[in-house]
């Protein structure tokens, strides 16, 4: 297969890194090979006709039994990058043709590719109150204040049934599920990250009015570990709540917060209202005149992704004023 001398074949370990490549269902492999072979044998008399459907990706790191990919789930109306893992067992073939500017195509197991478009992903946000320790030292937190806060969060949550709210009085965890979908299944693209900027501002107002304390928010998005479950699982006995999540976004919340705290203590940067993982931040639909890449940012490391990551930080007001989509 792909015996023409102008084909460039790549083993799993040789998948080109940090450049544009494609994913394609293995069911198109034979058709693609035949079309390209005919074209390469006589380009003047054989038309290049695109075969199948491609997904836009870039390989970031090849591991022993998997490869880390950046998957560009939306390239039409927002820059939406997601970190995913392709295991070696789902890899079938990788071929390109640099002489004719044909980007490498990674043929993969069709069931795996279909599940990628059908599964659910998550946006996570953590909102934390600032100054709680001092309040506790001075015995300023009253039961009435905390009940008022809980009631206000209840009311807010009722306005957003597609988002789960888990509160710990001085902090709040938010989660929403979204999907990518494709033309040939019933799942639709449901990503709406701008809403979490609005929510972080609303929650900050609630904490100010109920406790007199400011807040900061950390927001991430990415692959989930429960592909088709609900936002929350509540046991029949009502004493077990599961967020139905284990993956990258939740771990990144903790890593961003830890790094931001360290950077603030060392005066690397000032405190901010909102800290956003770069993949989430870049996926926001900003006004064209807003130079999002020149906004303040810092590097952070996470065990969930081998490459260095970045987070952007700013005020919720600056972000909302420069959004192209009303949230």
PDB file of C-alpha atoms in Angstrom:
ATOM      1  CA  UNK A   1       0.000   0.000   0.000  1.00  0.00           C
ATOM      2  CA  UNK A   2       1.172   3.541  -0.840  1.00  0.00           C
ATOM      3  CA  UNK A   3       4.054   2.105  -2.878  1.00  0.00           C
ATOM      4  CA  UNK A   4       4.466   5.101  -5.190  1.00  0.00           C
ATOM      5  CA  UNK A   5       7.887   6.647  -4.649  1.00  0.00           C
ATOM      6  CA  UNK A   6       6.460  10.108  -4.006  1.00  0.00           C
ATOM      7  CA  UNK A   7       4.457   9.008  -0.978  1.00  0.00           C
ATOM      8  CA  UNK A   8       5.982   9.803   2.409  1.00  0.00           C
ATOM      9  CA  UNK A   9       5.127   7.094   4.917  1.00  0.00           C
ATOM     10  CA  UNK A  10       5.433   7.634   8.668  1.00  0.00           C
ATOM     11  CA  UNK A  11       5.407   5.063  11.427  1.00  0.00           C
ATOM     12  CA  UNK A  12       3.545   5.820  14.652  1.00  0.00           C
ATOM     13  CA  UNK A  13       6.787   7.019  16.243  1.00  0.00           C
ATOM     14  CA  UNK A  14       7.531   9.243  13.215  1.00  0.00           C
ATOM     15  CA  UNK A  15       4.253  11.194  13.119  1.00  0.00           C
ATOM     16  CA  UNK A  16       5.368  14.771  12.327  1.00  0.00           C
ATOM     17  CA  UNK A  17       5.181  17.093  15.327  1.00  0.00           C
ATOM     18  CA  UNK A  18       3.989  20.686  15.675  1.00  0.00           C
ATOM     19  CA  UNK A  19       2.632  21.073  12.157  1.00  0.00           C
ATOM     20  CA  UNK A  20      -0.764  20.817  10.496  1.00  0.00           C
ATOM     21  CA  UNK A  21      -1.852  17.243   9.837  1.00  0.00           C
ATOM     22  CA  UNK A  22      -5.201  15.494   9.416  1.00  0.00           C
ATOM     23  CA  UNK A  23      -7.135  12.626  10.963  1.00  0.00           C
ATOM     24  CA  UNK A  24      -9.203  10.422   8.662  1.00  0.00           C
ATOM     25  CA  UNK A  25     -11.331   7.322   9.144  1.00  0.00           C
ATOM     26  CA  UNK A  26      -9.546   4.179   7.959  1.00  0.00           C
ATOM     27  CA  UNK A  27     -12.569   3.309   5.792  1.00  0.00           C
ATOM     28  CA  UNK A  28     -11.306   5.914   3.287  1.00  0.00           C
ATOM     29  CA  UNK A  29      -7.757   4.536   3.189  1.00  0.00           C
ATOM     30  CA  UNK A  30      -8.063   2.431   0.020  1.00  0.00           C
ATOM     31  CA  UNK A  31     -10.048   5.079  -1.853  1.00  0.00           C
ATOM     32  CA  UNK A  32      -7.533   7.761  -0.900  1.00  0.00           C
ATOM     33  CA  UNK A  33      -4.556   5.625  -1.919  1.00  0.00           C
ATOM     34  CA  UNK A  34      -6.105   4.879  -5.318  1.00  0.00           C
ATOM     35  CA  UNK A  35      -6.973   8.534  -5.989  1.00  0.00           C
ATOM     36  CA  UNK A  36      -3.510   9.783  -4.982  1.00  0.00           C
ATOM     37  CA  UNK A  37      -1.684   7.038  -6.895  1.00  0.00           C
ATOM     38  CA  UNK A  38      -3.592   7.857 -10.088  1.00  0.00           C
ATOM     39  CA  UNK A  39      -2.880  11.548  -9.578  1.00  0.00           C
ATOM     40  CA  UNK A  40       0.850  11.041  -8.932  1.00  0.00           C
ATOM     41  CA  UNK A  41       1.229   8.751 -11.947  1.00  0.00           C
ATOM     42  CA  UNK A  42      -0.067  11.439 -14.304  1.00  0.00           C
ATOM     43  CA  UNK A  43      -1.000  14.775 -12.661  1.00  0.00           C
ATOM     44  CA  UNK A  44      -1.784  16.352 -16.046  1.00  0.00           C
ATOM     45  CA  UNK A  45      -4.572  13.907 -16.838  1.00  0.00           C
ATOM     46  CA  UNK A  46      -5.763  12.782 -13.392  1.00  0.00           C
ATOM     47  CA  UNK A  47      -7.672  15.214 -11.231  1.00  0.00           C
ATOM     48  CA  UNK A  48      -6.984  15.514  -7.506  1.00  0.00           C
ATOM     49  CA  UNK A  49     -10.364  14.840  -5.866  1.00  0.00           C
ATOM     50  CA  UNK A  50     -10.617  15.133  -2.064  1.00  0.00           C
ATOM     51  CA  UNK A  51     -11.621  11.873  -0.403  1.00  0.00           C
ATOM     52  CA  UNK A  52     -13.577  11.439   2.805  1.00  0.00           C
ATOM     53  CA  UNK A  53     -13.632  13.870   5.704  1.00  0.00           C
ATOM     54  CA  UNK A  54     -10.686  15.191   7.678  1.00  0.00           C
ATOM     55  CA  UNK A  55     -10.229  16.476  11.212  1.00  0.00           C
ATOM     56  CA  UNK A  56      -7.640  19.204  11.765  1.00  0.00           C
ATOM     57  CA  UNK A  57      -4.966  18.293  14.317  1.00  0.00           C
ATOM     58  CA  UNK A  58      -1.332  18.803  15.275  1.00  0.00           C
ATOM     59  CA  UNK A  59       0.745  16.170  17.050  1.00  0.00           C
ATOM     60  CA  UNK A  60       2.527  17.505  20.126  1.00  0.00           C
ATOM     61  CA  UNK A  61       4.373  14.544  21.630  1.00  0.00           C
ATOM     62  CA  UNK A  62       4.717  10.846  20.801  1.00  0.00           C
ATOM     63  CA  UNK A  63       4.723   8.649  23.894  1.00  0.00           C
ATOM     64  CA  UNK A  64       5.333   4.912  24.212  1.00  0.00           C
ATOM     65  CA  UNK A  65       1.738   3.882  23.483  1.00  0.00           C
ATOM     66  CA  UNK A  66      -0.001   7.109  22.525  1.00  0.00           C
ATOM     67  CA  UNK A  67       0.427  10.511  20.944  1.00  0.00           C
ATOM     68  CA  UNK A  68      -0.751  13.841  22.338  1.00  0.00           C
ATOM     69  CA  UNK A  69      -2.768  15.789  19.780  1.00  0.00           C
ATOM     70  CA  UNK A  70      -4.133  19.285  19.550  1.00  0.00           C
ATOM     71  CA  UNK A  71      -7.524  18.843  17.928  1.00  0.00           C
ATOM     72  CA  UNK A  72      -9.002  21.929  16.258  1.00  0.00           C
ATOM     73  CA  UNK A  73     -12.676  21.224  16.764  1.00  0.00           C
ATOM     74  CA  UNK A  74     -13.823  24.520  15.265  1.00  0.00           C
ATOM     75  CA  UNK A  75     -11.881  26.447  12.637  1.00  0.00           C
ATOM     76  CA  UNK A  76     -14.782  28.433  11.158  1.00  0.00           C
ATOM     77  CA  UNK A  77     -16.010  30.951  13.739  1.00  0.00           C
ATOM     78  CA  UNK A  78     -13.657  30.519  16.717  1.00  0.00           C
ATOM     79  CA  UNK A  79     -10.187  29.127  17.418  1.00  0.00           C
ATOM     80  CA  UNK A  80     -11.083  26.043  19.410  1.00  0.00           C
ATOM     81  CA  UNK A  81      -8.204  23.761  20.359  1.00  0.00           C
ATOM     82  CA  UNK A  82      -8.616  20.678  22.553  1.00  0.00           C
ATOM     83  CA  UNK A  83      -5.890  18.392  23.891  1.00  0.00           C
ATOM     84  CA  UNK A  84      -6.703  14.736  23.163  1.00  0.00           C
ATOM     85  CA  UNK A  85      -4.887  11.390  23.199  1.00  0.00           C
ATOM     86  CA  UNK A  86      -4.660   8.969  20.266  1.00  0.00           C
ATOM     87  CA  UNK A  87      -3.598   5.525  21.454  1.00  0.00           C
ATOM     88  CA  UNK A  88      -1.312   3.364  19.360  1.00  0.00           C
ATOM     89  CA  UNK A  89      -3.985   0.669  19.025  1.00  0.00           C
ATOM     90  CA  UNK A  90      -6.265   3.135  17.205  1.00  0.00           C
ATOM     91  CA  UNK A  91      -3.519   4.250  14.805  1.00  0.00           C
ATOM     92  CA  UNK A  92      -3.702   2.609  11.360  1.00  0.00           C
ATOM     93  CA  UNK A  93      -1.434   4.450   8.931  1.00  0.00           C
ATOM     94  CA  UNK A  94       0.203   7.828   8.332  1.00  0.00           C
ATOM     95  CA  UNK A  95       1.054   9.061   4.852  1.00  0.00           C
ATOM     96  CA  UNK A  96       1.671  12.351   3.078  1.00  0.00           C
ATOM     97  CA  UNK A  97       3.281  13.740  -0.058  1.00  0.00           C
ATOM     98  CA  UNK A  98       5.436  16.791   0.622  1.00  0.00           C
ATOM     99  CA  UNK A  99       6.365  17.214  -3.051  1.00  0.00           C
ATOM    100  CA  UNK A 100       2.717  18.044  -3.827  1.00  0.00           C
ATOM    101  CA  UNK A 101       2.069  19.819  -0.530  1.00  0.00           C
ATOM    102  CA  UNK A 102      -0.193  17.003   0.670  1.00  0.00           C
ATOM    103  CA  UNK A 103      -0.199  17.224   4.468  1.00  0.00           C
ATOM    104  CA  UNK A 104       0.290  13.969   6.394  1.00  0.00           C
ATOM    105  CA  UNK A 105      -2.971  12.125   7.027  1.00  0.00           C
ATOM    106  CA  UNK A 106      -3.234   9.882  10.077  1.00  0.00           C
ATOM    107  CA  UNK A 107      -5.736   7.114   9.339  1.00  0.00           C
ATOM    108  CA  UNK A 108      -7.381   5.934  12.546  1.00  0.00           C
ATOM    109  CA  UNK A 109      -9.911   3.419  13.779  1.00  0.00           C
ATOM    110  CA  UNK A 110     -13.347   4.592  12.666  1.00  0.00           C
ATOM    111  CA  UNK A 111     -15.110   3.745  15.936  1.00  0.00           C
ATOM    112  CA  UNK A 112     -12.561   5.804  17.876  1.00  0.00           C
ATOM    113  CA  UNK A 113     -12.969   8.765  15.521  1.00  0.00           C
ATOM    114  CA  UNK A 114     -16.754   8.599  15.685  1.00  0.00           C
ATOM    115  CA  UNK A 115     -16.635   8.488  19.487  1.00  0.00           C
ATOM    116  CA  UNK A 116     -14.466  11.603  19.469  1.00  0.00           C
ATOM    117  CA  UNK A 117     -17.255  13.562  17.784  1.00  0.00           C
ATOM    118  CA  UNK A 118     -20.028  12.005  19.873  1.00  0.00           C
ATOM    119  CA  UNK A 119     -18.536  12.236  23.361  1.00  0.00           C
ATOM    120  CA  UNK A 120     -19.064  15.081  25.800  1.00  0.00           C
ATOM    121  CA  UNK A 121     -16.392  17.519  26.934  1.00  0.00           C
ATOM    122  CA  UNK A 122     -16.422  19.962  29.838  1.00  0.00           C
ATOM    123  CA  UNK A 123     -15.815  23.527  30.872  1.00  0.00           C
ATOM    124  CA  UNK A 124     -14.743  23.871  34.500  1.00  0.00           C
ATOM    125  CA  UNK A 125     -14.614  27.030  36.605  1.00  0.00           C
ATOM    126  CA  UNK A 126     -13.570  27.479  40.205  1.00  0.00           C
ATOM    127  CA  UNK A 127     -14.587  30.649  42.046  1.00  0.00           C
ATOM    128  CA  UNK A 128     -12.845  31.320  45.354  1.00  0.00           C
ATOM    129  CA  UNK A 129     -13.414  34.062  47.909  1.00  0.00           C
ATOM    130  CA  UNK A 130     -10.460  36.238  48.919  1.00  0.00           C
ATOM    131  CA  UNK A 131      -9.901  37.043  52.621  1.00  0.00           C
ATOM    132  CA  UNK A 132     -11.790  34.137  54.206  1.00  0.00           C
ATOM    133  CA  UNK A 133      -8.943  33.311  56.605  1.00  0.00           C
ATOM    134  CA  UNK A 134      -8.962  36.826  58.031  1.00  0.00           C
ATOM    135  CA  UNK A 135     -12.740  36.657  58.403  1.00  0.00           C
ATOM    136  CA  UNK A 136     -12.398  33.392  60.297  1.00  0.00           C
ATOM    137  CA  UNK A 137      -9.662  34.822  62.538  1.00  0.00           C
ATOM    138  CA  UNK A 138     -11.920  37.779  63.335  1.00  0.00           C
ATOM    139  CA  UNK A 139     -15.065  35.609  63.612  1.00  0.00           C
ATOM    140  CA  UNK A 140     -16.872  37.683  60.976  1.00  0.00           C
ATOM    141  CA  UNK A 141     -18.608  34.852  59.103  1.00  0.00           C
ATOM    142  CA  UNK A 142     -22.111  34.368  60.491  1.00  0.00           C
ATOM    143  CA  UNK A 143     -24.674  31.680  59.761  1.00  0.00           C
ATOM    144  CA  UNK A 144     -26.993  34.334  58.355  1.00  0.00           C
ATOM    145  CA  UNK A 145     -24.332  35.497  55.881  1.00  0.00           C
ATOM    146  CA  UNK A 146     -23.639  31.955  54.700  1.00  0.00           C
ATOM    147  CA  UNK A 147     -27.345  31.127  54.339  1.00  0.00           C
ATOM    148  CA  UNK A 148     -27.856  34.302  52.346  1.00  0.00           C
ATOM    149  CA  UNK A 149     -24.954  33.295  50.075  1.00  0.00           C
ATOM    150  CA  UNK A 150     -26.382  29.803  49.626  1.00  0.00           C
ATOM    151  CA  UNK A 151     -29.831  31.159  48.750  1.00  0.00           C
ATOM    152  CA  UNK A 152     -28.383  33.560  46.168  1.00  0.00           C
ATOM    153  CA  UNK A 153     -26.342  30.759  44.558  1.00  0.00           C
ATOM    154  CA  UNK A 154     -29.511  28.605  44.499  1.00  0.00           C
ATOM    155  CA  UNK A 155     -31.327  31.357  42.634  1.00  0.00           C
ATOM    156  CA  UNK A 156     -28.459  31.825  40.183  1.00  0.00           C
ATOM    157  CA  UNK A 157     -28.183  28.083  39.546  1.00  0.00           C
ATOM    158  CA  UNK A 158     -31.891  27.885  38.729  1.00  0.00           C
ATOM    159  CA  UNK A 159     -31.272  30.295  35.827  1.00  0.00           C
ATOM    160  CA  UNK A 160     -28.605  27.989  34.337  1.00  0.00           C
ATOM    161  CA  UNK A 161     -29.897  24.384  34.438  1.00  0.00           C
ATOM    162  CA  UNK A 162     -27.180  23.213  32.007  1.00  0.00           C
ATOM    163  CA  UNK A 163     -24.427  24.090  34.508  1.00  0.00           C
ATOM    164  CA  UNK A 164     -23.732  22.272  37.773  1.00  0.00           C
ATOM    165  CA  UNK A 165     -22.952  24.346  40.879  1.00  0.00           C
ATOM    166  CA  UNK A 166     -21.025  22.743  43.770  1.00  0.00           C
ATOM    167  CA  UNK A 167     -20.448  25.140  46.675  1.00  0.00           C
ATOM    168  CA  UNK A 168     -18.278  25.057  49.790  1.00  0.00           C
ATOM    169  CA  UNK A 169     -19.427  28.430  51.243  1.00  0.00           C
ATOM    170  CA  UNK A 170     -16.118  30.146  50.526  1.00  0.00           C
ATOM    171  CA  UNK A 171     -15.656  28.601  47.078  1.00  0.00           C
ATOM    172  CA  UNK A 172     -17.702  27.326  44.170  1.00  0.00           C
ATOM    173  CA  UNK A 173     -17.075  24.779  41.426  1.00  0.00           C
ATOM    174  CA  UNK A 174     -18.926  25.061  38.110  1.00  0.00           C
ATOM    175  CA  UNK A 175     -19.113  22.513  35.326  1.00  0.00           C
ATOM    176  CA  UNK A 176     -20.920  22.331  32.004  1.00  0.00           C
ATOM    177  CA  UNK A 177     -20.806  19.653  29.332  1.00  0.00           C
ATOM    178  CA  UNK A 178     -20.539  20.389  25.622  1.00  0.00           C
ATOM    179  CA  UNK A 179     -20.100  18.390  22.456  1.00  0.00           C
ATOM    180  CA  UNK A 180     -18.541  18.817  19.025  1.00  0.00           C
ATOM    181  CA  UNK A 181     -20.893  16.747  16.883  1.00  0.00           C
ATOM    182  CA  UNK A 182     -20.718  16.185  13.150  1.00  0.00           C
ATOM    183  CA  UNK A 183     -22.960  16.320  10.095  1.00  0.00           C
ATOM    184  CA  UNK A 184     -23.819  12.623  10.173  1.00  0.00           C
ATOM    185  CA  UNK A 185     -24.901  12.194  13.801  1.00  0.00           C
ATOM    186  CA  UNK A 186     -27.524  13.776  16.038  1.00  0.00           C
ATOM    187  CA  UNK A 187     -24.959  15.489  18.274  1.00  0.00           C
ATOM    188  CA  UNK A 188     -24.507  19.211  17.619  1.00  0.00           C
ATOM    189  CA  UNK A 189     -21.745  21.683  18.446  1.00  0.00           C
ATOM    190  CA  UNK A 190     -22.788  23.161  21.792  1.00  0.00           C
ATOM    191  CA  UNK A 191     -19.693  24.995  23.010  1.00  0.00           C
ATOM    192  CA  UNK A 192     -20.522  28.372  24.616  1.00  0.00           C
ATOM    193  CA  UNK A 193     -17.513  29.351  26.775  1.00  0.00           C
ATOM    194  CA  UNK A 194     -18.374  33.058  27.015  1.00  0.00           C
ATOM    195  CA  UNK A 195     -21.109  32.272  29.545  1.00  0.00           C
ATOM    196  CA  UNK A 196     -18.520  31.409  32.186  1.00  0.00           C
ATOM    197  CA  UNK A 197     -17.045  34.910  32.069  1.00  0.00           C
ATOM    198  CA  UNK A 198     -20.503  36.334  32.740  1.00  0.00           C
ATOM    199  CA  UNK A 199     -21.060  33.844  35.564  1.00  0.00           C
ATOM    200  CA  UNK A 200     -17.744  34.670  37.222  1.00  0.00           C
ATOM    201  CA  UNK A 201     -18.782  38.339  37.339  1.00  0.00           C
ATOM    202  CA  UNK A 202     -22.253  37.527  38.665  1.00  0.00           C
ATOM    203  CA  UNK A 203     -20.881  35.237  41.359  1.00  0.00           C
ATOM    204  CA  UNK A 204     -18.331  37.878  42.384  1.00  0.00           C
ATOM    205  CA  UNK A 205     -21.181  40.352  42.907  1.00  0.00           C
ATOM    206  CA  UNK A 206     -23.078  37.828  45.032  1.00  0.00           C
ATOM    207  CA  UNK A 207     -20.069  37.187  47.273  1.00  0.00           C
ATOM    208  CA  UNK A 208     -19.490  40.924  47.667  1.00  0.00           C
ATOM    209  CA  UNK A 209     -23.096  41.542  48.651  1.00  0.00           C
ATOM    210  CA  UNK A 210     -23.455  38.521  50.954  1.00  0.00           C
ATOM    211  CA  UNK A 211     -20.004  38.261  52.549  1.00  0.00           C
ATOM    212  CA  UNK A 212     -18.318  41.534  51.645  1.00  0.00           C
ATOM    213  CA  UNK A 213     -15.466  39.575  50.027  1.00  0.00           C
ATOM    214  CA  UNK A 214     -14.029  39.754  46.494  1.00  0.00           C
ATOM    215  CA  UNK A 215     -13.433  36.605  44.440  1.00  0.00           C
ATOM    216  CA  UNK A 216     -11.237  35.266  41.665  1.00  0.00           C
ATOM    217  CA  UNK A 217     -12.105  32.647  39.050  1.00  0.00           C
ATOM    218  CA  UNK A 218     -10.078  29.988  37.234  1.00  0.00           C
ATOM    219  CA  UNK A 219     -11.527  28.551  34.005  1.00  0.00           C
ATOM    220  CA  UNK A 220     -10.479  25.640  31.770  1.00  0.00           C
ATOM    221  CA  UNK A 221     -12.036  23.466  29.059  1.00  0.00           C
ATOM    222  CA  UNK A 222     -11.195  20.135  27.510  1.00  0.00           C
ATOM    223  CA  UNK A 223     -11.650  16.403  27.414  1.00  0.00           C
ATOM    224  CA  UNK A 224     -13.917  14.731  29.929  1.00  0.00           C
ATOM    225  CA  UNK A 225     -13.595  11.224  31.370  1.00  0.00           C
ATOM    226  CA  UNK A 226     -17.294  10.334  31.290  1.00  0.00           C
ATOM    227  CA  UNK A 227     -18.155  10.593  27.624  1.00  0.00           C
ATOM    228  CA  UNK A 228     -21.949  10.575  27.743  1.00  0.00           C
ATOM    229  CA  UNK A 229     -23.044  10.950  31.376  1.00  0.00           C
ATOM    230  CA  UNK A 230     -25.005  13.750  32.978  1.00  0.00           C
ATOM    231  CA  UNK A 231     -23.396  16.778  34.611  1.00  0.00           C
ATOM    232  CA  UNK A 232     -23.797  15.217  38.051  1.00  0.00           C
ATOM    233  CA  UNK A 233     -24.480  11.839  39.585  1.00  0.00           C
ATOM    234  CA  UNK A 234     -26.460  11.818  42.843  1.00  0.00           C
ATOM    235  CA  UNK A 235     -26.851   8.462  44.554  1.00  0.00           C
ATOM    236  CA  UNK A 236     -30.267   7.088  45.510  1.00  0.00           C
ATOM    237  CA  UNK A 237     -29.386   7.612  49.163  1.00  0.00           C
ATOM    238  CA  UNK A 238     -28.682  11.308  48.368  1.00  0.00           C
ATOM    239  CA  UNK A 239     -25.347  11.261  50.230  1.00  0.00           C
ATOM    240  CA  UNK A 240     -22.982  10.708  47.295  1.00  0.00           C
ATOM    241  CA  UNK A 241     -22.446  13.337  44.600  1.00  0.00           C
ATOM    242  CA  UNK A 242     -20.139  12.683  41.664  1.00  0.00           C
ATOM    243  CA  UNK A 243     -19.073  15.358  39.214  1.00  0.00           C
ATOM    244  CA  UNK A 244     -18.697  12.625  36.563  1.00  0.00           C
ATOM    245  CA  UNK A 245     -15.251  13.968  35.738  1.00  0.00           C
ATOM    246  CA  UNK A 246     -11.625  13.083  36.250  1.00  0.00           C
ATOM    247  CA  UNK A 247      -9.766  14.481  33.279  1.00  0.00           C
ATOM    248  CA  UNK A 248      -7.610  17.330  32.119  1.00  0.00           C
ATOM    249  CA  UNK A 249      -9.807  20.378  32.829  1.00  0.00           C
ATOM    250  CA  UNK A 250     -10.243  19.724  36.567  1.00  0.00           C
ATOM    251  CA  UNK A 251      -6.546  19.026  37.123  1.00  0.00           C
ATOM    252  CA  UNK A 252      -5.629  22.184  35.235  1.00  0.00           C
ATOM    253  CA  UNK A 253      -7.791  24.293  37.555  1.00  0.00           C
ATOM    254  CA  UNK A 254      -5.637  23.260  40.475  1.00  0.00           C
ATOM    255  CA  UNK A 255      -2.387  23.721  38.564  1.00  0.00           C
ATOM    256  CA  UNK A 256      -3.306  27.215  37.344  1.00  0.00           C
ATOM    257  CA  UNK A 257      -4.409  28.322  40.816  1.00  0.00           C
ATOM    258  CA  UNK A 258      -1.220  26.976  42.424  1.00  0.00           C
ATOM    259  CA  UNK A 259       0.995  28.701  39.844  1.00  0.00           C
ATOM    260  CA  UNK A 260      -0.923  31.999  40.014  1.00  0.00           C
ATOM    261  CA  UNK A 261      -0.638  32.082  43.808  1.00  0.00           C
ATOM    262  CA  UNK A 262       3.111  31.471  43.568  1.00  0.00           C
ATOM    263  CA  UNK A 263       3.510  34.157  40.901  1.00  0.00           C
ATOM    264  CA  UNK A 264       1.579  36.684  42.987  1.00  0.00           C
ATOM    265  CA  UNK A 265       3.683  35.956  46.082  1.00  0.00           C
ATOM    266  CA  UNK A 266       6.894  36.360  44.076  1.00  0.00           C
ATOM    267  CA  UNK A 267       5.490  39.535  42.429  1.00  0.00           C
ATOM    268  CA  UNK A 268       5.712  38.025  38.935  1.00  0.00           C
ATOM    269  CA  UNK A 269       2.300  39.537  38.296  1.00  0.00           C
ATOM    270  CA  UNK A 270      -0.542  41.235  40.167  1.00  0.00           C
ATOM    271  CA  UNK A 271      -3.718  39.432  41.303  1.00  0.00           C
ATOM    272  CA  UNK A 272      -6.559  39.266  38.785  1.00  0.00           C
ATOM    273  CA  UNK A 273     -10.269  38.506  38.720  1.00  0.00           C
ATOM    274  CA  UNK A 274     -10.143  35.763  36.078  1.00  0.00           C
ATOM    275  CA  UNK A 275      -7.399  33.230  35.227  1.00  0.00           C
ATOM    276  CA  UNK A 276      -7.986  31.264  32.019  1.00  0.00           C
ATOM    277  CA  UNK A 277      -6.127  28.356  30.475  1.00  0.00           C
ATOM    278  CA  UNK A 278      -4.896  29.460  27.055  1.00  0.00           C
ATOM    279  CA  UNK A 279      -6.972  26.882  25.155  1.00  0.00           C
ATOM    280  CA  UNK A 280     -10.126  28.168  26.816  1.00  0.00           C
ATOM    281  CA  UNK A 281      -9.052  31.813  26.436  1.00  0.00           C
ATOM    282  CA  UNK A 282      -8.184  31.467  22.746  1.00  0.00           C
ATOM    283  CA  UNK A 283     -11.529  29.802  22.072  1.00  0.00           C
ATOM    284  CA  UNK A 284     -13.457  32.894  23.226  1.00  0.00           C
ATOM    285  CA  UNK A 285     -15.061  34.880  20.434  1.00  0.00           C
ATOM    286  CA  UNK A 286     -13.396  38.289  20.769  1.00  0.00           C
ATOM    287  CA  UNK A 287     -13.981  41.449  18.791  1.00  0.00           C
ATOM    288  CA  UNK A 288     -11.597  41.560  15.846  1.00  0.00           C
ATOM    289  CA  UNK A 289      -9.925  44.787  17.012  1.00  0.00           C
ATOM    290  CA  UNK A 290      -9.075  43.286  20.431  1.00  0.00           C
ATOM    291  CA  UNK A 291      -5.485  41.997  20.460  1.00  0.00           C
ATOM    292  CA  UNK A 292      -6.040  38.994  22.703  1.00  0.00           C
ATOM    293  CA  UNK A 293      -2.461  37.734  22.407  1.00  0.00           C
ATOM    294  CA  UNK A 294      -1.048  40.909  23.964  1.00  0.00           C
ATOM    295  CA  UNK A 295      -3.025  40.496  27.185  1.00  0.00           C
ATOM    296  CA  UNK A 296      -1.156  39.460  30.379  1.00  0.00           C
ATOM    297  CA  UNK A 297      -0.258  35.788  30.616  1.00  0.00           C
ATOM    298  CA  UNK A 298       2.087  33.372  32.403  1.00  0.00           C
ATOM    299  CA  UNK A 299       3.372  29.829  31.949  1.00  0.00           C
ATOM    300  CA  UNK A 300       2.321  26.874  34.061  1.00  0.00           C
ATOM    301  CA  UNK A 301       2.956  23.145  34.073  1.00  0.00           C
ATOM    302  CA  UNK A 302       0.396  20.378  34.456  1.00  0.00           C
ATOM    303  CA  UNK A 303       0.847  16.631  34.728  1.00  0.00           C
ATOM    304  CA  UNK A 304      -2.058  16.137  32.341  1.00  0.00           C
ATOM    305  CA  UNK A 305      -0.196  17.676  29.365  1.00  0.00           C
ATOM    306  CA  UNK A 306       3.504  17.153  28.685  1.00  0.00           C
ATOM    307  CA  UNK A 307       4.125  20.518  26.995  1.00  0.00           C
ATOM    308  CA  UNK A 308       4.293  23.809  28.898  1.00  0.00           C
ATOM    309  CA  UNK A 309       0.952  25.578  29.087  1.00  0.00           C
ATOM    310  CA  UNK A 310      -0.089  29.190  29.569  1.00  0.00           C
ATOM    311  CA  UNK A 311      -2.841  30.990  31.414  1.00  0.00           C
ATOM    312  CA  UNK A 312      -4.158  34.471  30.687  1.00  0.00           C
ATOM    313  CA  UNK A 313      -5.380  36.726  33.486  1.00  0.00           C
ATOM    314  CA  UNK A 314      -7.486  39.846  33.419  1.00  0.00           C
ATOM    315  CA  UNK A 315     -10.607  41.482  34.840  1.00  0.00           C
ATOM    316  CA  UNK A 316     -13.982  40.021  33.923  1.00  0.00           C
ATOM    317  CA  UNK A 317     -15.037  43.481  32.765  1.00  0.00           C
ATOM    318  CA  UNK A 318     -12.213  43.734  30.196  1.00  0.00           C
ATOM    319  CA  UNK A 319     -13.002  40.282  28.826  1.00  0.00           C
ATOM    320  CA  UNK A 320     -16.758  40.873  28.578  1.00  0.00           C
ATOM    321  CA  UNK A 321     -16.368  44.288  26.936  1.00  0.00           C
ATOM    322  CA  UNK A 322     -14.280  42.739  24.163  1.00  0.00           C
ATOM    323  CA  UNK A 323     -16.405  39.681  23.423  1.00  0.00           C
ATOM    324  CA  UNK A 324     -18.040  39.502  20.028  1.00  0.00           C
ATOM    325  CA  UNK A 325     -20.737  37.132  21.287  1.00  0.00           C
ATOM    326  CA  UNK A 326     -23.165  38.451  23.886  1.00  0.00           C
ATOM    327  CA  UNK A 327     -23.211  36.168  26.908  1.00  0.00           C
TER     328      UNK A 327
END
